Coordinates of C-alpha atoms in Angstrom, one line a residue:
X1 CA -118.9 -93.9 -29.9
X2 CA -117.1 -93.8 -26.5
X3 CA -114.6 -91.3 -27.9
X4 CA -117.3 -89.0 -29.1
X5 CA -119.0 -89.3 -25.6
X6 CA -115.8 -88.5 -23.9
X7 CA -115.2 -85.4 -26.1
X8 CA -118.8 -84.2 -25.4
X9 CA -118.2 -84.5 -21.7
X10 CA -115.0 -82.5 -21.9
X11 CA -116.6 -79.8 -24.0
X12 CA -119.6 -79.7 -21.6
X13 CA -117.3 -78.8 -18.7
X14 CA -115.5 -76.0 -20.5
X15 CA -117.5 -74.7 -23.5
X16 CA -115.6 -71.4 -24.1
X17 CA -113.5 -70.3 -27.0
X18 CA -110.2 -70.1 -25.1
X19 CA -110.7 -73.6 -23.6
X20 CA -111.3 -75.0 -27.1
X21 CA -108.1 -73.3 -28.3
X22 CA -106.2 -74.7 -25.3
X23 CA -107.5 -78.2 -25.9
X24 CA -106.9 -78.4 -29.6
X25 CA -103.8 -76.2 -29.7
X26 CA -102.1 -77.6 -26.7
X27 CA -101.1 -74.2 -25.4
X28 CA -100.9 -73.7 -21.6
X29 CA -102.6 -70.6 -20.2
X30 CA -100.5 -68.1 -18.3
X31 CA -101.5 -67.0 -14.8
X32 CA -102.8 -63.7 -16.1
X33 CA -104.8 -65.5 -18.8
X34 CA -106.3 -67.9 -16.3
X35 CA -107.3 -65.0 -14.1
X36 CA -109.0 -63.3 -17.1
X37 CA -110.8 -66.6 -17.8
X38 CA -112.1 -66.8 -14.2
X39 CA -113.3 -63.2 -14.6
X40 CA -115.1 -63.9 -17.8
X41 CA -116.7 -67.1 -16.4
X42 CA -117.8 -65.1 -13.3
X43 CA -119.5 -62.4 -15.5
X44 CA -121.1 -65.2 -17.6
X45 CA -122.5 -66.7 -14.4
X46 CA -124.3 -63.4 -13.7
X47 CA -126.1 -63.4 -17.0
X48 CA -129.2 -65.5 -17.6
X49 CA -128.2 -65.9 -21.3
X50 CA -125.6 -64.3 -23.5
X51 CA -125.9 -62.5 -26.8
X52 CA -123.3 -62.8 -29.6
X53 CA -122.1 -59.2 -28.7
X54 CA -121.7 -60.2 -25.0
X55 CA -119.8 -63.4 -26.0
X56 CA -117.5 -61.2 -28.1
X57 CA -116.8 -58.9 -25.2
X58 CA -116.2 -61.8 -22.8
X59 CA -113.7 -63.3 -25.3
X60 CA -111.9 -59.9 -25.3
X61 CA -111.7 -60.1 -21.5
X62 CA -110.3 -63.6 -21.7
X63 CA -107.6 -62.4 -24.1
X64 CA -106.8 -59.4 -22.0
X65 CA -107.9 -57.1 -24.8
X66 CA -109.3 -54.4 -22.5
X67 CA -109.5 -51.6 -25.1
X68 CA -111.5 -53.8 -27.4
X69 CA -113.8 -54.8 -24.5
X70 CA -114.5 -51.2 -23.6
X71 CA -115.3 -50.3 -27.2
X72 CA -117.7 -53.3 -27.3
X73 CA -119.4 -52.4 -24.0
X74 CA -122.4 -50.4 -25.4
X75 CA -123.2 -53.0 -28.0
X76 CA -123.0 -55.8 -25.4
X77 CA -124.5 -54.3 -22.3
X78 CA -125.8 -50.8 -23.1
X79 CA -129.3 -50.3 -21.8
X80 CA -129.5 -53.8 -20.4
X81 CA -130.2 -54.6 -16.7
X82 CA -126.7 -55.9 -16.0
X83 CA -125.2 -52.5 -16.8
X84 CA -127.0 -51.0 -13.8
X85 CA -126.1 -53.7 -11.3
X86 CA -123.3 -53.1 -8.8
X87 CA -121.3 -55.9 -10.5
X88 CA -122.0 -54.4 -13.9
X89 CA -120.8 -50.9 -12.9
X90 CA -117.7 -52.4 -11.2
X91 CA -116.9 -54.5 -14.3
X92 CA -117.2 -51.5 -16.6
X93 CA -115.0 -49.4 -14.3
X94 CA -112.4 -52.2 -14.2
X95 CA -112.3 -52.4 -18.0
X96 CA -111.7 -48.6 -18.1
X97 CA -108.9 -49.0 -15.5
X98 CA -107.3 -51.8 -17.5
X99 CA -107.8 -49.9 -20.8
X100 CA -105.3 -47.2 -19.5
X101 CA -108.0 -45.0 -18.1
X102 CA -107.1 -45.6 -14.4
X103 CA -108.4 -42.3 -13.0
X104 CA -111.8 -42.6 -14.8
X105 CA -112.0 -46.3 -13.7
X106 CA -111.3 -45.6 -10.0
X107 CA -113.7 -42.7 -9.9
X108 CA -116.5 -44.7 -11.5
X109 CA -115.8 -47.6 -9.1
X110 CA -116.1 -45.5 -6.0
X111 CA -119.4 -44.1 -7.3
X112 CA -120.9 -47.5 -6.6
X113 CA -123.4 -47.3 -3.7
X114 CA -123.2 -50.8 -2.4
X115 CA -119.8 -52.3 -3.0
X116 CA -120.6 -55.4 -1.0
X117 CA -122.9 -56.6 -3.8
X118 CA -120.1 -56.7 -6.3
X119 CA -119.1 -60.2 -7.4
X120 CA -116.0 -61.4 -5.5
X121 CA -114.1 -62.2 -8.6
X122 CA -114.5 -58.7 -10.0
X123 CA -113.3 -57.3 -6.6
X124 CA -110.3 -59.7 -6.7
X125 CA -109.3 -58.4 -10.1
X126 CA -109.6 -54.9 -8.8
X127 CA -107.4 -55.6 -5.8
X128 CA -104.7 -57.0 -8.1
X129 CA -104.9 -54.2 -10.7
X130 CA -105.3 -51.1 -8.4
X131 CA -102.3 -51.7 -6.1
X132 CA -101.5 -49.0 -3.6
X133 CA -98.5 -47.7 -5.5
X134 CA -100.5 -46.9 -8.6
X135 CA -100.3 -43.2 -9.4
X136 CA -104.0 -42.9 -10.2
X137 CA -104.8 -43.2 -6.5
X138 CA -103.3 -39.7 -5.8
X139 CA -105.3 -38.2 -8.7
X140 CA -108.7 -39.8 -8.6
X141 CA -111.3 -38.0 -6.6
X142 CA -112.6 -40.7 -4.4
X143 CA -113.8 -41.0 -0.8
X144 CA -112.7 -44.0 1.1
X145 CA -115.4 -45.5 3.5
X146 CA -115.6 -48.4 5.8
X147 CA -117.6 -50.3 3.1
X148 CA -114.6 -50.2 0.8
X149 CA -112.3 -51.4 3.6
X150 CA -114.5 -54.4 4.0
X151 CA -114.5 -55.4 0.3
X152 CA -111.0 -54.3 -0.8
X153 CA -109.3 -55.1 2.5
X154 CA -107.7 -53.2 5.3
X155 CA -104.2 -53.5 3.9
X156 CA -105.1 -51.6 0.8
X157 CA -107.1 -49.1 2.9
X158 CA -104.1 -48.3 5.0
X159 CA -101.8 -48.0 2.0
X160 CA -104.1 -45.6 0.2
X161 CA -104.9 -43.5 3.2
X162 CA -101.3 -43.3 4.2
X163 CA -100.4 -42.0 0.8
X164 CA -103.1 -39.4 0.9
X165 CA -101.6 -36.5 2.7
X166 CA -104.1 -33.9 1.4
X167 CA -106.1 -33.6 4.7
X168 CA -105.0 -32.8 8.2
X169 CA -105.5 -35.7 10.6
X170 CA -105.6 -35.7 14.4
X171 CA -102.9 -37.3 16.5
X172 CA -105.4 -39.9 17.6
X173 CA -106.4 -40.8 14.1
X174 CA -102.7 -41.0 12.9
X175 CA -101.8 -43.2 15.9
X176 CA -104.7 -45.6 15.2
X177 CA -103.7 -45.9 11.5
X178 CA -100.1 -46.4 12.4
X179 CA -100.9 -49.2 14.7
X180 CA -102.9 -50.9 11.9
X181 CA -100.1 -50.6 9.4
X182 CA -97.6 -53.5 9.0
X183 CA -94.4 -53.1 11.0
X184 CA -91.4 -51.8 9.0
X185 CA -93.6 -50.9 6.1
X186 CA -93.5 -47.8 3.9
X187 CA -97.0 -46.9 5.0
X188 CA -96.2 -47.1 8.7
X189 CA -93.2 -44.8 8.2
X190 CA -95.3 -42.3 6.3
X191 CA -97.9 -42.3 9.1
X192 CA -95.3 -42.0 11.8
X193 CA -93.7 -39.1 10.0
X194 CA -97.1 -37.3 9.9
X195 CA -97.5 -38.2 13.6
X196 CA -94.1 -36.7 14.5
X197 CA -95.0 -33.5 12.7
X198 CA -98.3 -33.4 14.5
X199 CA -96.7 -33.7 17.9
X200 CA -94.1 -31.0 17.0
X201 CA -96.9 -28.6 16.0
X202 CA -98.5 -29.3 19.4
X203 CA -95.3 -28.4 21.2
X204 CA -94.8 -32.0 22.3
X205 CA -91.1 -32.2 21.1
X206 CA -90.3 -35.1 23.3
X207 CA -92.8 -37.4 21.7
X208 CA -91.9 -36.1 18.2
X209 CA -88.2 -36.8 18.9
X210 CA -88.9 -40.4 19.9
X211 CA -90.7 -41.1 16.7
X212 CA -88.0 -39.3 14.6
X213 CA -85.3 -41.5 16.2
X214 CA -87.1 -44.7 15.2
X215 CA -87.7 -43.3 11.6
X216 CA -83.9 -42.8 11.2
X217 CA -83.5 -46.5 11.8
X218 CA -86.4 -47.6 9.6
X219 CA -85.4 -49.6 6.5
X220 CA -88.4 -48.6 4.5
X221 CA -88.6 -44.9 5.4
X222 CA -89.7 -42.9 2.2
X223 CA -89.0 -39.5 3.8
X224 CA -85.9 -37.7 2.4
X225 CA -83.0 -37.7 4.8
X226 CA -82.4 -33.9 4.4
X227 CA -86.0 -33.1 5.2
X228 CA -85.7 -35.2 8.4
X229 CA -82.4 -33.5 9.4
X230 CA -83.8 -30.0 9.0
X231 CA -87.0 -30.9 10.8
X232 CA -85.0 -32.2 13.8
X233 CA -82.8 -29.1 13.7
X234 CA -85.9 -26.9 13.8
X235 CA -87.3 -28.7 16.8
X236 CA -84.0 -28.4 18.6
X237 CA -83.7 -24.7 17.7
X238 CA -87.3 -24.0 18.8
X239 CA -86.6 -25.6 22.2
X240 CA -83.3 -23.8 22.7
X241 CA -80.9 -26.7 22.1
X242 CA -78.6 -24.7 19.8
X243 CA -75.5 -26.9 19.6
X244 CA -77.2 -30.1 18.5
X245 CA -79.4 -28.0 16.1
X246 CA -76.2 -26.7 14.4
X247 CA -75.0 -30.3 14.0
X248 CA -78.2 -31.3 12.2
X249 CA -78.2 -28.2 10.0
X250 CA -74.6 -29.1 9.0
X251 CA -75.8 -32.6 7.9
X252 CA -77.4 -31.0 4.8
X253 CA -74.8 -30.9 2.1
X254 CA -74.0 -28.2 -0.4
X255 CA -76.1 -28.6 -3.5
X256 CA -79.1 -30.0 -1.6
X257 CA -82.5 -28.3 -2.1
X258 CA -82.6 -27.5 1.6
X259 CA -79.0 -26.3 1.9
X260 CA -79.7 -22.5 1.6
X261 CA -82.7 -22.7 3.9
X262 CA -80.7 -24.7 6.5
X263 CA -77.9 -22.1 6.4
X264 CA -80.3 -19.2 6.9
X265 CA -82.0 -20.9 9.8
X266 CA -78.6 -21.7 11.3
X267 CA -77.6 -18.0 11.0
X268 CA -80.8 -17.0 12.9
X269 CA -79.9 -19.6 15.6
X270 CA -76.5 -18.0 16.1
X271 CA -78.2 -14.6 16.4
X272 CA -80.7 -16.0 18.9
X273 CA -77.8 -17.3 21.0
X274 CA -76.1 -14.0 21.0
X275 CA -73.2 -14.8 18.5
X276 CA -73.6 -12.2 15.7
X277 CA -70.0 -12.9 14.6
X278 CA -71.1 -16.5 13.6
X279 CA -74.2 -15.1 11.9
X280 CA -71.9 -13.0 9.8
X281 CA -69.8 -16.0 8.9
X282 CA -72.8 -18.1 7.8
X283 CA -74.4 -15.3 5.8
X284 CA -71.1 -14.7 4.1
X285 CA -71.8 -18.0 2.3
X286 CA -75.3 -17.0 1.4
X287 CA -74.4 -13.6 -0.1
X288 CA -71.6 -15.2 -2.3
X289 CA -71.9 -14.3 -6.0
X290 CA -72.4 -18.0 -7.0
X291 CA -75.7 -18.0 -5.1
X292 CA -77.1 -14.8 -6.6
X293 CA -80.8 -15.0 -7.2
X294 CA -81.2 -18.0 -4.9
X295 CA -81.4 -16.5 -1.5
X296 CA -84.2 -14.7 0.3
X297 CA -84.4 -11.0 1.1
X298 CA -84.5 -11.9 4.8
X299 CA -80.9 -13.1 4.5
X300 CA -79.7 -9.5 3.8
X301 CA -81.8 -8.2 6.6
X302 CA -80.3 -10.7 9.0
X303 CA -76.7 -9.9 7.8
X304 CA -77.2 -6.1 8.2
X305 CA -78.7 -6.7 11.7
X306 CA -75.7 -8.8 12.7
X307 CA -73.3 -6.1 11.3
X308 CA -75.2 -3.5 13.4
X309 CA -74.8 -5.7 16.5
X310 CA -71.0 -5.8 16.2
X311 CA -70.8 -2.1 15.1
X312 CA -69.5 -3.0 11.6
X313 CA -71.1 0.2 10.3
X314 CA -69.2 0.1 7.0
X315 CA -70.4 -3.5 6.4
X316 CA -74.0 -2.5 7.3
X317 CA -73.8 0.3 4.7
X318 CA -72.6 -2.1 2.1
X319 CA -75.5 -4.5 2.9
X320 CA -78.0 -1.7 2.7
X321 CA -76.6 -0.6 -0.7
X322 CA -76.4 -4.1 -2.1
X323 CA -80.0 -5.0 -1.1
X324 CA -81.8 -2.9 -3.9
X325 CA -79.3 -4.1 -6.5
X326 CA -80.1 -7.7 -5.6
X327 CA -83.9 -7.4 -5.3
X328 CA -85.3 -4.3 -7.2
X329 CA -85.4 -5.8 -10.7
X330 CA -86.4 -9.2 -9.3
X331 CA -89.3 -7.8 -7.3
X332 CA -90.6 -5.8 -10.3
X333 CA -90.5 -9.0 -12.5
X334 CA -92.2 -11.1 -9.9
X335 CA -94.8 -8.5 -9.3
X336 CA -95.7 -8.6 -13.0
X337 CA -95.8 -12.4 -12.8
X338 CA -98.0 -12.4 -9.7
X339 CA -100.4 -9.9 -11.1
X340 CA -100.8 -11.8 -14.4
X341 CA -99.3 -9.1 -16.5
X342 CA -96.3 -11.2 -17.5
X343 CA -96.7 -13.6 -20.5
X344 CA -97.4 -17.1 -19.3
X345 CA -95.2 -18.8 -21.9
X346 CA -92.0 -18.5 -19.8
X347 CA -93.8 -20.0 -16.8
X348 CA -95.3 -22.8 -18.8
X349 CA -91.8 -23.6 -20.1
X350 CA -90.5 -23.9 -16.6
X351 CA -93.4 -26.1 -15.5
X352 CA -92.9 -28.4 -18.5
X353 CA -89.3 -28.8 -17.5
X354 CA -90.3 -29.4 -13.9
X355 CA -92.8 -32.0 -15.0
X356 CA -90.0 -34.0 -16.7
X357 CA -87.5 -33.8 -13.9
X358 CA -87.0 -32.0 -10.5
X359 CA -85.3 -28.6 -10.7
X360 CA -82.9 -27.2 -8.2
X361 CA -82.4 -23.6 -7.1
X362 CA -79.4 -23.4 -9.4
X363 CA -81.5 -24.6 -12.4
X364 CA -84.1 -22.0 -11.6
X365 CA -81.6 -19.2 -11.4
X366 CA -80.4 -20.0 -14.9
X367 CA -83.8 -19.7 -16.4
X368 CA -84.5 -16.5 -18.4
X369 CA -86.2 -14.2 -15.9
X370 CA -86.8 -14.5 -12.2
X371 CA -89.1 -17.3 -10.8
X372 CA -90.4 -17.6 -7.3
X373 CA -87.7 -19.1 -4.9
X374 CA -90.3 -21.5 -3.4
X375 CA -91.2 -23.0 -6.7
X376 CA -88.6 -25.9 -6.9
X377 CA -89.7 -27.3 -3.6
X378 CA -93.4 -26.3 -3.5
X379 CA -95.4 -29.5 -2.8
X380 CA -98.6 -28.2 -4.3
X381 CA -96.9 -27.4 -7.6
X382 CA -95.2 -30.9 -7.6
X383 CA -98.6 -32.5 -7.0
X384 CA -100.3 -30.6 -9.8
X385 CA -97.5 -31.5 -12.2
X386 CA -98.0 -35.2 -11.1
X387 CA -101.7 -34.9 -11.8
X388 CA -100.9 -33.4 -15.2
X389 CA -98.6 -36.3 -16.1
X390 CA -101.3 -38.8 -15.2
X391 CA -104.0 -36.9 -17.0
X392 CA -101.9 -36.5 -20.2
X393 CA -101.4 -40.3 -20.3
X394 CA -105.1 -40.8 -19.8
X395 CA -106.0 -38.2 -22.5
X396 CA -103.7 -40.0 -24.9
X397 CA -105.5 -43.3 -24.1
X398 CA -108.9 -41.7 -24.6
X399 CA -107.8 -40.4 -28.0
X400 CA -106.8 -44.0 -29.0
X401 CA -110.1 -45.4 -27.8
X402 CA -112.0 -42.8 -29.7
X403 CA -110.1 -43.9 -32.8
X404 CA -111.1 -47.5 -32.2
X405 CA -114.7 -46.5 -31.6
X406 CA -114.9 -45.1 -35.1
X407 CA -114.9 -48.7 -36.4
X408 CA -118.1 -49.4 -34.5
X409 CA -121.3 -48.0 -35.9
X410 CA -122.7 -45.4 -33.5
X411 CA -120.1 -46.2 -30.8
X412 CA -118.0 -43.0 -30.9
X413 CA -120.3 -40.6 -29.0
X414 CA -119.5 -41.8 -25.4
X415 CA -115.7 -41.9 -26.2
X416 CA -115.8 -38.4 -27.7
X417 CA -117.5 -37.1 -24.5
X418 CA -114.9 -39.0 -22.4
X419 CA -112.0 -37.5 -24.4
X420 CA -113.4 -34.0 -24.1
X421 CA -114.0 -34.4 -20.3
X422 CA -110.4 -35.6 -19.7
X423 CA -109.0 -32.8 -21.9
X424 CA -111.0 -30.2 -20.0
X425 CA -109.8 -31.5 -16.7
X426 CA -106.2 -31.5 -18.0
X427 CA -106.5 -27.9 -19.1
X428 CA -107.9 -26.9 -15.7
X429 CA -104.9 -28.6 -14.0
X430 CA -102.5 -26.6 -16.2
X431 CA -104.3 -23.4 -15.3
X432 CA -104.2 -24.3 -11.7
X433 CA -100.4 -24.8 -11.9
X434 CA -100.0 -21.4 -13.6
X435 CA -102.1 -19.8 -10.9
X436 CA -100.0 -21.5 -8.2
X437 CA -96.8 -20.0 -9.6
X438 CA -98.4 -16.6 -9.7
X439 CA -99.5 -17.0 -6.1
X440 CA -95.9 -17.9 -5.1
X441 CA -94.6 -14.9 -6.9
X442 CA -97.1 -12.6 -5.2
X443 CA -96.2 -14.1 -1.8
X444 CA -92.5 -13.5 -2.4
X445 CA -93.1 -9.9 -3.4
X446 CA -95.1 -9.3 -0.2
X447 CA -92.3 -10.9 1.9
X448 CA -89.8 -8.7 0.2
X449 CA -91.8 -5.6 0.9
X450 CA -91.9 -6.5 4.6
X451 CA -88.1 -6.9 4.6
X452 CA -87.8 -3.5 2.9
X453 CA -89.6 -2.0 5.9
X454 CA -87.2 -3.8 8.3
X455 CA -84.2 -2.6 6.3
X456 CA -85.4 1.0 6.7
X457 CA -85.4 0.4 10.5
X458 CA -81.8 -0.9 10.3
X459 CA -80.9 2.2 8.2
X460 CA -82.4 4.6 10.8
X461 CA -80.7 2.8 13.6
X462 CA -77.4 2.9 11.7
X463 CA -77.6 6.7 11.1
X464 CA -78.4 7.2 14.8
X465 CA -75.4 5.1 16.0
X466 CA -73.0 6.7 13.5
X467 CA -74.0 10.1 14.7
X468 CA -73.6 9.2 18.4
X469 CA -70.4 7.1 18.0
X470 CA -67.8 9.9 18.6
X471 CA -69.5 10.9 21.9
X472 CA -70.1 7.4 23.2
X473 CA -66.6 6.0 22.3
X474 CA -64.9 8.3 24.8
X475 CA -66.9 6.7 27.7
X476 CA -66.3 3.1 26.7
X477 CA -63.3 0.7 27.2
X478 CA -62.1 -1.7 24.6
X479 CA -64.4 -4.6 23.9
X480 CA -63.5 -8.2 24.4
X481 CA -62.4 -10.1 21.3
X482 CA -65.3 -12.4 20.0
X483 CA -63.9 -15.3 18.2
X484 CA -66.1 -17.2 15.7
X485 CA -66.8 -20.9 16.1
X486 CA -67.9 -21.6 12.5
X487 CA -65.8 -23.0 9.6
X488 CA -64.0 -26.2 8.9
X489 CA -62.8 -28.3 11.9
X490 CA -60.6 -30.6 9.9
X491 CA -57.0 -31.0 11.1
X492 CA -55.5 -30.1 7.7
X493 CA -57.6 -26.9 7.3
X494 CA -55.8 -24.0 5.6
X495 CA -56.9 -20.5 6.5
X496 CA -56.9 -17.6 4.0
X497 CA -58.2 -14.0 4.4
X498 CA -61.4 -13.2 2.5
X499 CA -60.7 -11.7 -0.9
X500 CA -62.6 -10.9 -4.0
X501 CA -61.5 -14.2 -5.6
X502 CA -64.1 -16.9 -4.9
X503 CA -63.5 -20.6 -4.4
X504 CA -66.4 -23.0 -4.1
X505 CA -64.7 -24.8 -1.2
X506 CA -65.2 -21.6 0.8
X507 CA -69.0 -22.1 1.2
X508 CA -70.0 -23.0 4.7
X509 CA -66.4 -22.6 5.9
X510 CA -66.2 -18.9 6.7
X511 CA -65.2 -17.7 10.2
X512 CA -65.5 -14.2 11.6
X513 CA -63.5 -12.9 14.6
X514 CA -64.6 -9.6 16.1
X515 CA -61.5 -7.8 17.3
X516 CA -62.5 -4.1 17.2
X517 CA -66.3 -4.3 17.4
X518 CA -68.7 -2.7 19.8
X519 CA -67.2 -1.8 23.2
X520 CA -68.8 -3.3 26.2
X521 CA -67.5 -1.7 29.4
X522 CA -68.1 1.8 30.6
X523 CA -64.9 3.7 31.8
X524 CA -65.3 4.7 35.4

């Protein structure tokens, strides 16, 4: 009799299916299983009584069978008061999140009006599931408010807000967020990076430089080193510190995505400092055959301008003749792409490849037909492809859930609607990616047209100078030799004259000395 009484007391304390299995089977619950049991018990405590359908759903929660629980939802809670409560809505969105519908789950969670009324155990489970690094945070359309900071915690709020770089924030807001972020954390580094850029845009280079210096020492800095180097170089260039700017430009190695851009900016810095011979040396790298199709039209304008400055008229003529060969066919193709006349299949193929792995300028140049130069590094395109990856995974999950719902009488309609909604959103994202590529193509065409106008000015100036050269040369003395300061500085450097044969080691190692350039002194 005592044994039966003891057993009744035990069963009275934990009268759920999983507890019975644990007692009789002797199996110890895992941490995740215990957490699911706590969640199930919490939901049960919110219900006055439970129906068989609700018990079935709660057993699915205990077992971590989230897809099964989602399919059972309408039978268990559809049309019942609990479904409309804050906790009921949070629970359903949590089950969606756990059933591999993270974007849908997050968006439904943040549609809740009064998050403080959600049961604490449901919120705890949400905090553990929706960690800040989850890719759904950057895709879900949610608005973070102070209410959500109170219920989900300031740590998660800082992480999510730091990862969201879609909106412009003031220096004051970024400073306050940075101070709240944990020291030496990834989130603090992201916020300080944004703060450094904000100061730079406000022409407060000294404050920006201090933050940049600390970021270089940060252990958890997520910003690419090349991007930091070129940003520092730009600030130095803008403020007239040319020599240190050159050193930072040179830190970007060959083959890096920012290499060509860094070399072009470096060439402009030499021109700004009055050293066109060094501009010629740097642009010699950029116009190398190996980089064909990867450089901007502005590079050819800069090179022809430098040739004009040193009175290299033959070189200027060669640049003017090479320009249309380099850009005429490319511009025509990009114009067709930007206007929508080109078939989208080729663009879609490129985007699919970019979705799988990043593409470099070299990869893009090998594709059949020209593509916008800005495409490999365009942040908006990268974001749209990230959204596409997440939505494709969610669409596949919705398809599986729809298949499971077919086994439940009358349960497939909401899943069919969900499947169609996600598919439509995915299609819109793909169309937006295609539109972005077209916009980049149109922008490059417009930029090229502006450079064409500038090349006409160089051409007119060249004709005028050639015409006046015989008359002027009689009145001028020989010019000073202008030695270049570019190229390798290694002790074992070997120097060769520039020939038609190309070696890869030549890149970034050219030097130009002006011995018979423009003359500078009037003969008295």
